PDB file of C-alpha atoms in Angstrom:
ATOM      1  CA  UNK A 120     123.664  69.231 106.485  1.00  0.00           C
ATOM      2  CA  UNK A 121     122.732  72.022 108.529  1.00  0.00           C
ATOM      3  CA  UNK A 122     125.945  74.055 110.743  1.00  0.00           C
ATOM      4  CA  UNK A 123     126.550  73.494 113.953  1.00  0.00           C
ATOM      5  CA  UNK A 124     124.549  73.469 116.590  1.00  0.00           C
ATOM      6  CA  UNK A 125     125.467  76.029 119.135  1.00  0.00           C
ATOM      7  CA  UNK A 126     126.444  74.522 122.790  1.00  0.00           C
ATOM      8  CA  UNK A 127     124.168  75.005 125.939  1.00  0.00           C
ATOM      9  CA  UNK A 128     125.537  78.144 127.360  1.00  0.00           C
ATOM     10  CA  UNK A 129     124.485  78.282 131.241  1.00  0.00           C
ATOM     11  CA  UNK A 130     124.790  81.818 131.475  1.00  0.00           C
ATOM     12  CA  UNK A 131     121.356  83.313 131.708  1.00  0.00           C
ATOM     13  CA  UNK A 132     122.390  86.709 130.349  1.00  0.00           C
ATOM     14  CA  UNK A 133     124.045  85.198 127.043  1.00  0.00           C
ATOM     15  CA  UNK A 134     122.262  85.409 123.871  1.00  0.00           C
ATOM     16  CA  UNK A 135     122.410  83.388 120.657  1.00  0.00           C
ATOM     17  CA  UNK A 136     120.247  83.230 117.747  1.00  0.00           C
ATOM     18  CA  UNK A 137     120.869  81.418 114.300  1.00  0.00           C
ATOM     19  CA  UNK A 138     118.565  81.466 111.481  1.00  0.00           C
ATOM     20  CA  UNK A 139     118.913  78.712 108.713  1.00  0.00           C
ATOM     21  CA  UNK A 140     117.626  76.417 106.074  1.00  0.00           C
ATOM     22  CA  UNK A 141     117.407  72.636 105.612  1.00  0.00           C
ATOM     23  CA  UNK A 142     117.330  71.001 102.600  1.00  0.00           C
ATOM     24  CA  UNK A 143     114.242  68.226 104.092  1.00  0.00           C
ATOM     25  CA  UNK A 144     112.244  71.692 104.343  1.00  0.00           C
ATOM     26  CA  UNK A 145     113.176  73.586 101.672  1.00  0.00           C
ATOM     27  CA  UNK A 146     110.289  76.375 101.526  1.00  0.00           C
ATOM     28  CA  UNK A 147     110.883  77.001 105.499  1.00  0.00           C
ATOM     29  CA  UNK A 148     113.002  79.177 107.349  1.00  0.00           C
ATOM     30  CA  UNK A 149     114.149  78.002 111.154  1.00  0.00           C
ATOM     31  CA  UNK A 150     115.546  79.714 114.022  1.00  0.00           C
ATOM     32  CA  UNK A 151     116.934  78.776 117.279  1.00  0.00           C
ATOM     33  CA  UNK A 152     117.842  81.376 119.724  1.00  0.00           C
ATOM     34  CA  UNK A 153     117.816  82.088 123.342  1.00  0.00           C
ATOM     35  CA  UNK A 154     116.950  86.133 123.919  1.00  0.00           C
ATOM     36  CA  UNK A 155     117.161  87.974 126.784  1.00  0.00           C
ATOM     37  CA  UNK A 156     117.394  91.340 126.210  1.00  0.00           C
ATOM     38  CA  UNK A 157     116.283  91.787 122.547  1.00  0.00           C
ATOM     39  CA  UNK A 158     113.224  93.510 121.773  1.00  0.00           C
ATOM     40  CA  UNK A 159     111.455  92.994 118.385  1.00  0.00           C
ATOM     41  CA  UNK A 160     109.843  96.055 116.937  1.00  0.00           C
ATOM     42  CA  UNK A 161     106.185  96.132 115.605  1.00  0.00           C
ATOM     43  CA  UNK A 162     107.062  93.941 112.225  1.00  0.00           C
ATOM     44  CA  UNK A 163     105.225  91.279 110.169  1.00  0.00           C
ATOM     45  CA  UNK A 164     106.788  87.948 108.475  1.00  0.00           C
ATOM     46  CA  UNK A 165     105.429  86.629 104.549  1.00  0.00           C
ATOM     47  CA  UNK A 166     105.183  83.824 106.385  1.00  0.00           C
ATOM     48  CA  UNK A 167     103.923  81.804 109.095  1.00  0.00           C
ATOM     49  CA  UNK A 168     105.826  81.486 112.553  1.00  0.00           C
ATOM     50  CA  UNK A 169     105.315  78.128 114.820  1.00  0.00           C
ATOM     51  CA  UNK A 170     107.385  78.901 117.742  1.00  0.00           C
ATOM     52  CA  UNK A 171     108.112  76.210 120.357  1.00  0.00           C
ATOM     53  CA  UNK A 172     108.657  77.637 123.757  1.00  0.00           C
ATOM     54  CA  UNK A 173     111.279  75.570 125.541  1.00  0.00           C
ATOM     55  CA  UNK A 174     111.951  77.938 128.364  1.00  0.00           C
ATOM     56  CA  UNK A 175     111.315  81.234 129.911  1.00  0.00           C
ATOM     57  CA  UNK A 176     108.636  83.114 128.460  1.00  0.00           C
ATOM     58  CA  UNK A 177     108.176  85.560 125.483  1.00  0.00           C
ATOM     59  CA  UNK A 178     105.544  87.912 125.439  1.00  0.00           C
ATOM     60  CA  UNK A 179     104.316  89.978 122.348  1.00  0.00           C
ATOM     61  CA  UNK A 180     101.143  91.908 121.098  1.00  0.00           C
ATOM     62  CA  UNK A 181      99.522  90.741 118.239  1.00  0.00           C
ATOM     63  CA  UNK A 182      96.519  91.777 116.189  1.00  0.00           C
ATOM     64  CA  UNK A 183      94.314  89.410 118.710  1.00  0.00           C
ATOM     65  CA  UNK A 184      96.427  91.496 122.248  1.00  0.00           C
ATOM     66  CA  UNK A 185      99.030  90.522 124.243  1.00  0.00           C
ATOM     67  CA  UNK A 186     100.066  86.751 124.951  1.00  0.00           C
ATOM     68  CA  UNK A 187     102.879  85.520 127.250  1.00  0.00           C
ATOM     69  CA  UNK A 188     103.949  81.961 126.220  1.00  0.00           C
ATOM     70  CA  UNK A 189     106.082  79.793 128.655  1.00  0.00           C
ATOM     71  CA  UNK A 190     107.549  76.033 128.013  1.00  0.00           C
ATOM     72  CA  UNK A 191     105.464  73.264 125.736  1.00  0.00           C
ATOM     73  CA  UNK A 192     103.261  76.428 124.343  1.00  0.00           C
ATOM     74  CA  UNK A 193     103.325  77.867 120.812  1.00  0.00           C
ATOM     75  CA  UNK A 194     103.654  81.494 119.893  1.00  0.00           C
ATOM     76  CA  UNK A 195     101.860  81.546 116.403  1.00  0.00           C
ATOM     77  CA  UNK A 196     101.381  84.237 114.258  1.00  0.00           C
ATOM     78  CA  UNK A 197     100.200  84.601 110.742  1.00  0.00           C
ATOM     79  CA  UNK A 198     101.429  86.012 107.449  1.00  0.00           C
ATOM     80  CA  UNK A 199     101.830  89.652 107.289  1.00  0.00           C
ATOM     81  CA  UNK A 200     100.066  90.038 111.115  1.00  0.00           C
ATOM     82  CA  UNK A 201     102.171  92.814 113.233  1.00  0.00           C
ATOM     83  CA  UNK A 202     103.380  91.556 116.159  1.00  0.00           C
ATOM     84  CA  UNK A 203     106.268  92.683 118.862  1.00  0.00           C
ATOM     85  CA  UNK A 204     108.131  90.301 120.981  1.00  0.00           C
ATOM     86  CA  UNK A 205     110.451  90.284 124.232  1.00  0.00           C
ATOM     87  CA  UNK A 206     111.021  88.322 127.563  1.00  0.00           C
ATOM     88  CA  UNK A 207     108.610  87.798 129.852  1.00  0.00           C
ATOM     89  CA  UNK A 208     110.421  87.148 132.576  1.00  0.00           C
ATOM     90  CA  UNK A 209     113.832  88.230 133.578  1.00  0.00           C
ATOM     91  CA  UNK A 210     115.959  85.613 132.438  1.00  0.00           C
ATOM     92  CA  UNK A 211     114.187  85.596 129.267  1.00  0.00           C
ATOM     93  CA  UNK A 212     113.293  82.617 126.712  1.00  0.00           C
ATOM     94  CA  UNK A 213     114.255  80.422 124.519  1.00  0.00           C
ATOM     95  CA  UNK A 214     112.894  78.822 121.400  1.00  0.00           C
ATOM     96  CA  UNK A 215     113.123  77.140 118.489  1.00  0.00           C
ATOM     97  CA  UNK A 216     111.112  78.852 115.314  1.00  0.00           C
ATOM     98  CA  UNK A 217     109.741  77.625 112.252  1.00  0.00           C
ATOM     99  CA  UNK A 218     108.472  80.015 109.211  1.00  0.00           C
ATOM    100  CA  UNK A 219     106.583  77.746 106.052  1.00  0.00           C
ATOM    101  CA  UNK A 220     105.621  79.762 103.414  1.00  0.00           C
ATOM    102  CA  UNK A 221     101.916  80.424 103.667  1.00  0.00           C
ATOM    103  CA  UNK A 222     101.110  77.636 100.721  1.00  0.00           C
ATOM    104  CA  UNK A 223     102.708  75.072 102.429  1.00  0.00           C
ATOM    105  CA  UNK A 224     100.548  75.496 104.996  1.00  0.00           C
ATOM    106  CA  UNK A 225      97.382  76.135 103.011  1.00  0.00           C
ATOM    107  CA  UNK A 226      98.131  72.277 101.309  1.00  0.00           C
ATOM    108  CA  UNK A 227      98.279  70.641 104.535  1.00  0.00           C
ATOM    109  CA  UNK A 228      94.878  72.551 105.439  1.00  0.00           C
ATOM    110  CA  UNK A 229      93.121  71.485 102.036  1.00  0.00           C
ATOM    111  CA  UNK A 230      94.102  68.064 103.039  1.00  0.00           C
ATOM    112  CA  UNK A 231      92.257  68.546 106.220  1.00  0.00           C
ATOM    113  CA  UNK A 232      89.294  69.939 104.326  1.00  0.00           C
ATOM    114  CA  UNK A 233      89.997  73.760 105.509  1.00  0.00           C
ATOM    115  CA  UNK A 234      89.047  76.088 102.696  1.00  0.00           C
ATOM    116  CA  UNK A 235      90.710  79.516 102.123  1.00  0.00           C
ATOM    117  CA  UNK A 236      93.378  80.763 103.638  1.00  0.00           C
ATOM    118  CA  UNK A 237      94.476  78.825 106.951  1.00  0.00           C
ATOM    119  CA  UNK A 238      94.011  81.098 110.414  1.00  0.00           C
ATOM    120  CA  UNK A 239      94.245  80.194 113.956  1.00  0.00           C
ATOM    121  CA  UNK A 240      91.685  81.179 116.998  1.00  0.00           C
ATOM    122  CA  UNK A 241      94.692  82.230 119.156  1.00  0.00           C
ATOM    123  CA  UNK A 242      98.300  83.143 119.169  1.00  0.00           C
ATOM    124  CA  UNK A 243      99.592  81.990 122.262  1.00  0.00           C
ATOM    125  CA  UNK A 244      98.557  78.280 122.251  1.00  0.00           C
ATOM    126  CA  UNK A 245      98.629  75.384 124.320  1.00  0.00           C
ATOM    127  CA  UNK A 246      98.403  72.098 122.321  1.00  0.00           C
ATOM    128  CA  UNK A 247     100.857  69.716 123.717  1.00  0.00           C
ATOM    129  CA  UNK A 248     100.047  67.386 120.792  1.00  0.00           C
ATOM    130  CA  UNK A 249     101.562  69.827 117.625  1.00  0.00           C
ATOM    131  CA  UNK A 250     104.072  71.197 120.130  1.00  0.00           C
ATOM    132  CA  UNK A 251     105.622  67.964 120.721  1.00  0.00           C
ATOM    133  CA  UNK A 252     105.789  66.771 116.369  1.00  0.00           C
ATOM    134  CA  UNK A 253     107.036  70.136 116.379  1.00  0.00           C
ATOM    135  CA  UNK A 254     110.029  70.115 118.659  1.00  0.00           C
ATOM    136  CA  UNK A 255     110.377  66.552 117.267  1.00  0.00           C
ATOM    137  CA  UNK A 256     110.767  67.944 113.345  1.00  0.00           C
ATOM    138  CA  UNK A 257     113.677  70.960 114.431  1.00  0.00           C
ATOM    139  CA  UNK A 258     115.402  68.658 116.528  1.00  0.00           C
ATOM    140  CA  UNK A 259     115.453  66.052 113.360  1.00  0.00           C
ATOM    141  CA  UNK A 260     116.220  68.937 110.712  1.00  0.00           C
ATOM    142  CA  UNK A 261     119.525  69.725 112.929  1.00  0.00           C
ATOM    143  CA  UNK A 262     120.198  66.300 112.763  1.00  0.00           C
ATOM    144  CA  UNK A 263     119.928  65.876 109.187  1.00  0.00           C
ATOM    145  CA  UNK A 264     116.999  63.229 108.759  1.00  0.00           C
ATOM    146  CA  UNK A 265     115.933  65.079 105.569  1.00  0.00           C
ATOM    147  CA  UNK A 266     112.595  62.172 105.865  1.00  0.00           C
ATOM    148  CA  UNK A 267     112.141  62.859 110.246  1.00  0.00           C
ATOM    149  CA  UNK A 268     111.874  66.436 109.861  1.00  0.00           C
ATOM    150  CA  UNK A 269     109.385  66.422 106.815  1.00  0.00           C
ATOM    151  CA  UNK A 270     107.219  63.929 108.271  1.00  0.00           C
ATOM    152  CA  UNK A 271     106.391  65.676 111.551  1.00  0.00           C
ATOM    153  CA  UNK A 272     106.497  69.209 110.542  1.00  0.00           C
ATOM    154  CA  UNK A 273     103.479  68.447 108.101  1.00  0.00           C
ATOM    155  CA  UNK A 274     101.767  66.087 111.233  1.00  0.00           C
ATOM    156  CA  UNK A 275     102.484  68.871 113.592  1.00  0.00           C
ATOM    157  CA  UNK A 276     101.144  71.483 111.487  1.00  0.00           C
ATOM    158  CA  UNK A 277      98.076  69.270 110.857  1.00  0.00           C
ATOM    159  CA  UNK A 278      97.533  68.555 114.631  1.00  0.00           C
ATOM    160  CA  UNK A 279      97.612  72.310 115.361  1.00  0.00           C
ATOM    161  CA  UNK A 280      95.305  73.095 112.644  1.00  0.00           C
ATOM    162  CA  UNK A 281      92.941  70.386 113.736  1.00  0.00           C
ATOM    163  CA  UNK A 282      92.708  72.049 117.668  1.00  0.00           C
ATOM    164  CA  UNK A 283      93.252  75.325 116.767  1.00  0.00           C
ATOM    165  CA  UNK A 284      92.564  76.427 113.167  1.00  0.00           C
ATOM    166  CA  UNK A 285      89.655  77.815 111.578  1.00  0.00           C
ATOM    167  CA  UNK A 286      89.106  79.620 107.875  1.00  0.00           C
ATOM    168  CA  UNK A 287      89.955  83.136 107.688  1.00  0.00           C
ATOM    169  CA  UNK A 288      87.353  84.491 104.720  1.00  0.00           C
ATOM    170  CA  UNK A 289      89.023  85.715 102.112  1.00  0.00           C
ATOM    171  CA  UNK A 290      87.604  88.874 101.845  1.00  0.00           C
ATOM    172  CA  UNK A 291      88.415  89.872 105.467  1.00  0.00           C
ATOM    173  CA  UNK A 292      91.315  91.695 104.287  1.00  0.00           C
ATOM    174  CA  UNK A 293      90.120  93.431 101.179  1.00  0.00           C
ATOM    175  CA  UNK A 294      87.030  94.693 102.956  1.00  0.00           C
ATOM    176  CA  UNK A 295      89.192  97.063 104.853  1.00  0.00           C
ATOM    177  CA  UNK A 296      91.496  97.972 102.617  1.00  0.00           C
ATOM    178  CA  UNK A 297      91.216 101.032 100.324  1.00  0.00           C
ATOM    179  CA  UNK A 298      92.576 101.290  97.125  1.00  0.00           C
ATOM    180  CA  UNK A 299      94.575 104.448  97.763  1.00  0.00           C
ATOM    181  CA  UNK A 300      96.243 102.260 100.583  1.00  0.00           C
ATOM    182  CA  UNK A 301      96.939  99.643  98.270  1.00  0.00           C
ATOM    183  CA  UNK A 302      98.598 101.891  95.181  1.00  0.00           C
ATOM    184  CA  UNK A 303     100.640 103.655  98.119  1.00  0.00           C
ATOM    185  CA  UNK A 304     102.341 100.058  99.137  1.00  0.00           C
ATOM    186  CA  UNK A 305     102.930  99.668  95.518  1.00  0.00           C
ATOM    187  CA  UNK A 306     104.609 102.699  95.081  1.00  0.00           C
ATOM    188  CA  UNK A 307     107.023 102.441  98.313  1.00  0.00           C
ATOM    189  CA  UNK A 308     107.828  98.791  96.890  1.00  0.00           C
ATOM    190  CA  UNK A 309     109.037 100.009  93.976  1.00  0.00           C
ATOM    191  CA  UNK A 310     111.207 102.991  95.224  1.00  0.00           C
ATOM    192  CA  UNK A 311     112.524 100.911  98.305  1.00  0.00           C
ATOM    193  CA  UNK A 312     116.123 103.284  97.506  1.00  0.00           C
ATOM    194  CA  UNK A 313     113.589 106.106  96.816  1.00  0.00           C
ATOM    195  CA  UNK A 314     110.805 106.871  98.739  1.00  0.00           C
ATOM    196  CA  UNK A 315     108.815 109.807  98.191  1.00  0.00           C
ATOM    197  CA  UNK A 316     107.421 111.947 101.690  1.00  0.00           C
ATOM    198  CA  UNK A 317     104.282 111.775 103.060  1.00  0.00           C
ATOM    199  CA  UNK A 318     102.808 114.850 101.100  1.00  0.00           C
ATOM    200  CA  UNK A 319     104.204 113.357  98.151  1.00  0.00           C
ATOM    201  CA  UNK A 320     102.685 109.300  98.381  1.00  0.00           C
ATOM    202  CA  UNK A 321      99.646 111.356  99.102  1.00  0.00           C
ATOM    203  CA  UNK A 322      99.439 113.295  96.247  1.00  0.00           C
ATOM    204  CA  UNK A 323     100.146 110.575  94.129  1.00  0.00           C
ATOM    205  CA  UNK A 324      97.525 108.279  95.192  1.00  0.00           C
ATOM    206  CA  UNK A 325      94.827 110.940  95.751  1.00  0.00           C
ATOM    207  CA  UNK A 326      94.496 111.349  98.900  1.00  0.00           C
ATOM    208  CA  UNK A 327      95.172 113.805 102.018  1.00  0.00           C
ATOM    209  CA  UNK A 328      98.271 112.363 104.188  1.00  0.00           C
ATOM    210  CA  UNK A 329      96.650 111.887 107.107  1.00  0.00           C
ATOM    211  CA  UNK A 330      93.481 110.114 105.967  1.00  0.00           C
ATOM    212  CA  UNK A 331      96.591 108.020 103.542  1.00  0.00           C
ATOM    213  CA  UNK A 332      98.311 107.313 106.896  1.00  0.00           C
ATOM    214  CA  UNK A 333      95.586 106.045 108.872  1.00  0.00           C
ATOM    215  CA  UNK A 334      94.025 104.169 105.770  1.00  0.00           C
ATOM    216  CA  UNK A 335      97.582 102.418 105.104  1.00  0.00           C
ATOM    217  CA  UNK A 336      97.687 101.691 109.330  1.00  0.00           C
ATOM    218  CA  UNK A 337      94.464 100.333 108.984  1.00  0.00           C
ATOM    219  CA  UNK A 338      95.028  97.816 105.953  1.00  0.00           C
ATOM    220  CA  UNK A 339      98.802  97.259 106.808  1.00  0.00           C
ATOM    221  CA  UNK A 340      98.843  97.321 110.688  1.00  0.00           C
ATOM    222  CA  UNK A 341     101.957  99.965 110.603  1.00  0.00           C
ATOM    223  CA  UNK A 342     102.174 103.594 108.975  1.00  0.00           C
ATOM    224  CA  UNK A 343     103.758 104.163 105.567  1.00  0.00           C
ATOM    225  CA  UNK A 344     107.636 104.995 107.335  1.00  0.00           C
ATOM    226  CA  UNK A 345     107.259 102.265 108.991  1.00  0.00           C
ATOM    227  CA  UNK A 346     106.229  99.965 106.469  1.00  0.00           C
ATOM    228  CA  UNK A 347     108.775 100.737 104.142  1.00  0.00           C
ATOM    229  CA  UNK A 348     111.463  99.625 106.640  1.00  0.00           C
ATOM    230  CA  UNK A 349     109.579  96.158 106.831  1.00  0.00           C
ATOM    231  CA  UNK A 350     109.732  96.183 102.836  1.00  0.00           C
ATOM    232  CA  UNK A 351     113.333  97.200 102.586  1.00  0.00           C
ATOM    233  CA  UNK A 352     114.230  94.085 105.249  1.00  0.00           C
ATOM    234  CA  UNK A 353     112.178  91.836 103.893  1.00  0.00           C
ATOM    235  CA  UNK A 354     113.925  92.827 100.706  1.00  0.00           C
ATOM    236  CA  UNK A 355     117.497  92.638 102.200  1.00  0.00           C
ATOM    237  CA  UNK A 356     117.292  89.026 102.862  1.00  0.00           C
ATOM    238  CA  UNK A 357     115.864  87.762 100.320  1.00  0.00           C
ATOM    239  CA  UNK A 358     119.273  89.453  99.072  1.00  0.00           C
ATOM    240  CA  UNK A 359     121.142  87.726 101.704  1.00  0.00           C
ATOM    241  CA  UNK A 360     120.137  84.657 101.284  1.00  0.00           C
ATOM    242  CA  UNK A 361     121.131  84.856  97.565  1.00  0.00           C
ATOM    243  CA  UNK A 362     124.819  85.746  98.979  1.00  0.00           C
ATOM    244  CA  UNK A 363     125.522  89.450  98.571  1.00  0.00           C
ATOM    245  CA  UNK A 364     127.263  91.508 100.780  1.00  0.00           C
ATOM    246  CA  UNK A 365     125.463  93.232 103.614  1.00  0.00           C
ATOM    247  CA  UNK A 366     126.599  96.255 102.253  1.00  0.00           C
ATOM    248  CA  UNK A 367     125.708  96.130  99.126  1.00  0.00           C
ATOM    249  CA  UNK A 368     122.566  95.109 100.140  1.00  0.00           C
ATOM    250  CA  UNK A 369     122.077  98.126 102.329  1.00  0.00           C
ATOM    251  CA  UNK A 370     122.580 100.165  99.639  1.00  0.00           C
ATOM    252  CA  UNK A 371     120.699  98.662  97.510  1.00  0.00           C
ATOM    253  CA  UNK A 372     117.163  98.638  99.878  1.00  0.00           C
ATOM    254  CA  UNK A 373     117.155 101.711 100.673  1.00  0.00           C
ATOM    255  CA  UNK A 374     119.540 101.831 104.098  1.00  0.00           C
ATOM    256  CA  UNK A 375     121.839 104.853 104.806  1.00  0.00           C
ATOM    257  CA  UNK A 376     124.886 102.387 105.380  1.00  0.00           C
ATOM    258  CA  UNK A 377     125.302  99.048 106.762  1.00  0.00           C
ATOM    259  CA  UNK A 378     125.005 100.013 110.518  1.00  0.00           C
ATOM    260  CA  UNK A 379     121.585 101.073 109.415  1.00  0.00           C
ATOM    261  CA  UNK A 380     120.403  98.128 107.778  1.00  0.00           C
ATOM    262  CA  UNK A 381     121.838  96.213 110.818  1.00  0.00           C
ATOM    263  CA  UNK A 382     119.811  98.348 113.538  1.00  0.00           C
ATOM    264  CA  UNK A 383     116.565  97.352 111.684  1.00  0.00           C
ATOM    265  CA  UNK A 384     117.239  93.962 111.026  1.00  0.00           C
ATOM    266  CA  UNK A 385     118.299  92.540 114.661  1.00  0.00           C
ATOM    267  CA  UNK A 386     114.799  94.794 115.594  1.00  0.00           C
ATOM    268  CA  UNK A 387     113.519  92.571 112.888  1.00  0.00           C
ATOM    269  CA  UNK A 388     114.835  89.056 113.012  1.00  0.00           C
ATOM    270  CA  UNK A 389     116.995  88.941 116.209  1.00  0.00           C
ATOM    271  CA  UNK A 390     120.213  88.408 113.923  1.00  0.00           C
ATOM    272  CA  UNK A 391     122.821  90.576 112.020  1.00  0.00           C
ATOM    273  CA  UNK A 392     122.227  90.692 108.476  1.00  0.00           C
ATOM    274  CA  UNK A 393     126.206  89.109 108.035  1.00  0.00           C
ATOM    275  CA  UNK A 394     125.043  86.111 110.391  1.00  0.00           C
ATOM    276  CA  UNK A 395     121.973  85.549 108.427  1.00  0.00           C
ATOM    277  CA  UNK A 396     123.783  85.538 104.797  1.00  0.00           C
ATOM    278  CA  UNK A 397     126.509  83.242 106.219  1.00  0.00           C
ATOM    279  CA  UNK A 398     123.346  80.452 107.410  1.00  0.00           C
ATOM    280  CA  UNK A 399     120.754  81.301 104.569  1.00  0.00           C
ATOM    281  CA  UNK A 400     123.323  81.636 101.488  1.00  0.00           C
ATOM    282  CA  UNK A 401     125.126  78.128 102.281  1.00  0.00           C
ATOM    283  CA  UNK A 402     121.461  76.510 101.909  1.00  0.00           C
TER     284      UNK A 402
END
């Protein structure tokens, strides 16, 4: 069984986030949270985010522009896609998040008869249909009903890909990218604790720094620095989630001291990285 659900809290100006995992869903992260001040930096997820707008608005940039999102509408974005996030309106938004793992996705497209990887022709949609199984699913998966939430999170998935999804070619990615880009990300994930400078990556690969830098922003959607931050968090929870200490962990990716790995990961994910092992390491 999942925690506790927080309480309403009628103060507008409060904020509460908690990520977590259900057992009915096991290759999906959820969130629930109300934000109000928080403002995500430009950062990218491995996998897919559904999020169900159930009041205020959010508004974020996204490889596609800017969308503002208010209640009943879905803020999706796809795997590795940079994106930002904050409140649209004073009193901010609330939500409630899912994140599949791209191939659980891609099976429910196959079934639909969508080939390659699964894409979407917006972000900020309105399809009242998905948004509704949606809302439906989290509200069962914080319930418990291991069979409620796995049955409509695959039907709302499938209803949004029906009025909103579209193949993504599979090449659309590698046609832009340039191999020096690619050996560089390979080089900062392996020396996440490590990293070498600018001059240095550049060397190494073969290639001037600033034609590296805005080959690996073109391919990657952030420069190298930045990039390597979105490693080393992605990094830390899968670390989390396994149960070690946030400190440790900082160490470990990369992050000067715990403080540090805690400033990038609310910028990240909205939550400090002890909240997040204490939801995600429980299962």
């Amino acid at each position: 069984m999942p925690a506790a659900v927080h309480p309403a809290v009628d103060d507008p100006r409060t904020e509460r986030a908690r990520y977590w995992r259900f057992s009915g869903l096991p290759d999906t992260e959820m969130l629930t949270a109300r934000f109000v001040t928080t403002h995500f930096t430009r950062h990218t997820h491995p996998t897919y985010t559904f999020g169900i707008i159930t009041g205020g608005v959010e508004e974020y940039a996204h490889p596609g522009g800017t969308s503002r999102v208010g209640p009943g509408g879905l803020a999706v974005v796809g795997p590795d896609e940079v994106h930002t996030g904050h409140a649209g309106v004073p009193e901010g938004w609330t939500y409630r998040v899912f994140y599949p793992e791209p191939e659980r996705v891609a099976g429910i497209a196959r079934e639909l008869g969508l080939r390659g990887t699964p894409a979407f022709t917006e972000s900020g949609i309105h399809a009242p249909e998905a948004s509704r199984l949606l809302h439906a699913a989290h509200v069962a998966a914080e319930r418990g009903d291991r069979l409620g939430s796995s049955s409509l999170v695959r039907r709302g998935i499938a209803a949004l890909l029906r009025t909103h999804g579209r193949e993504r070619p599979p090449q659309a990615r590698a046609a832009a990218a340039r191999p020096q880009a690619a050996l560089a990300r390979e080089v900062l994930a392996s020396r996440l604790a490590g990293p070498p400078t600018l001059e240095e990556l550049a060397e190494e690969v073969g290639l001037g720094p600033f034609a590296l830098s805005r080959a690996f922003s073109a391919v990657y959607g952030l420069p190298p620095h930045a990039y390597l931050n979105q490693l080393r968090v992605d990094r830390a929870r899968g670390l989390l989630a396994a149960g070690r200490a946030p400190a440790e962990v900082a160490a470990e990716v990369g992050f000067t001291d715990q403080a540090h790995l805690s400033r990038h990961f609310r910028r990240h994910l909205g939550v400090p990285p002890g909240a997040y092992r204490r939801a995600l390491a429980g299962g």
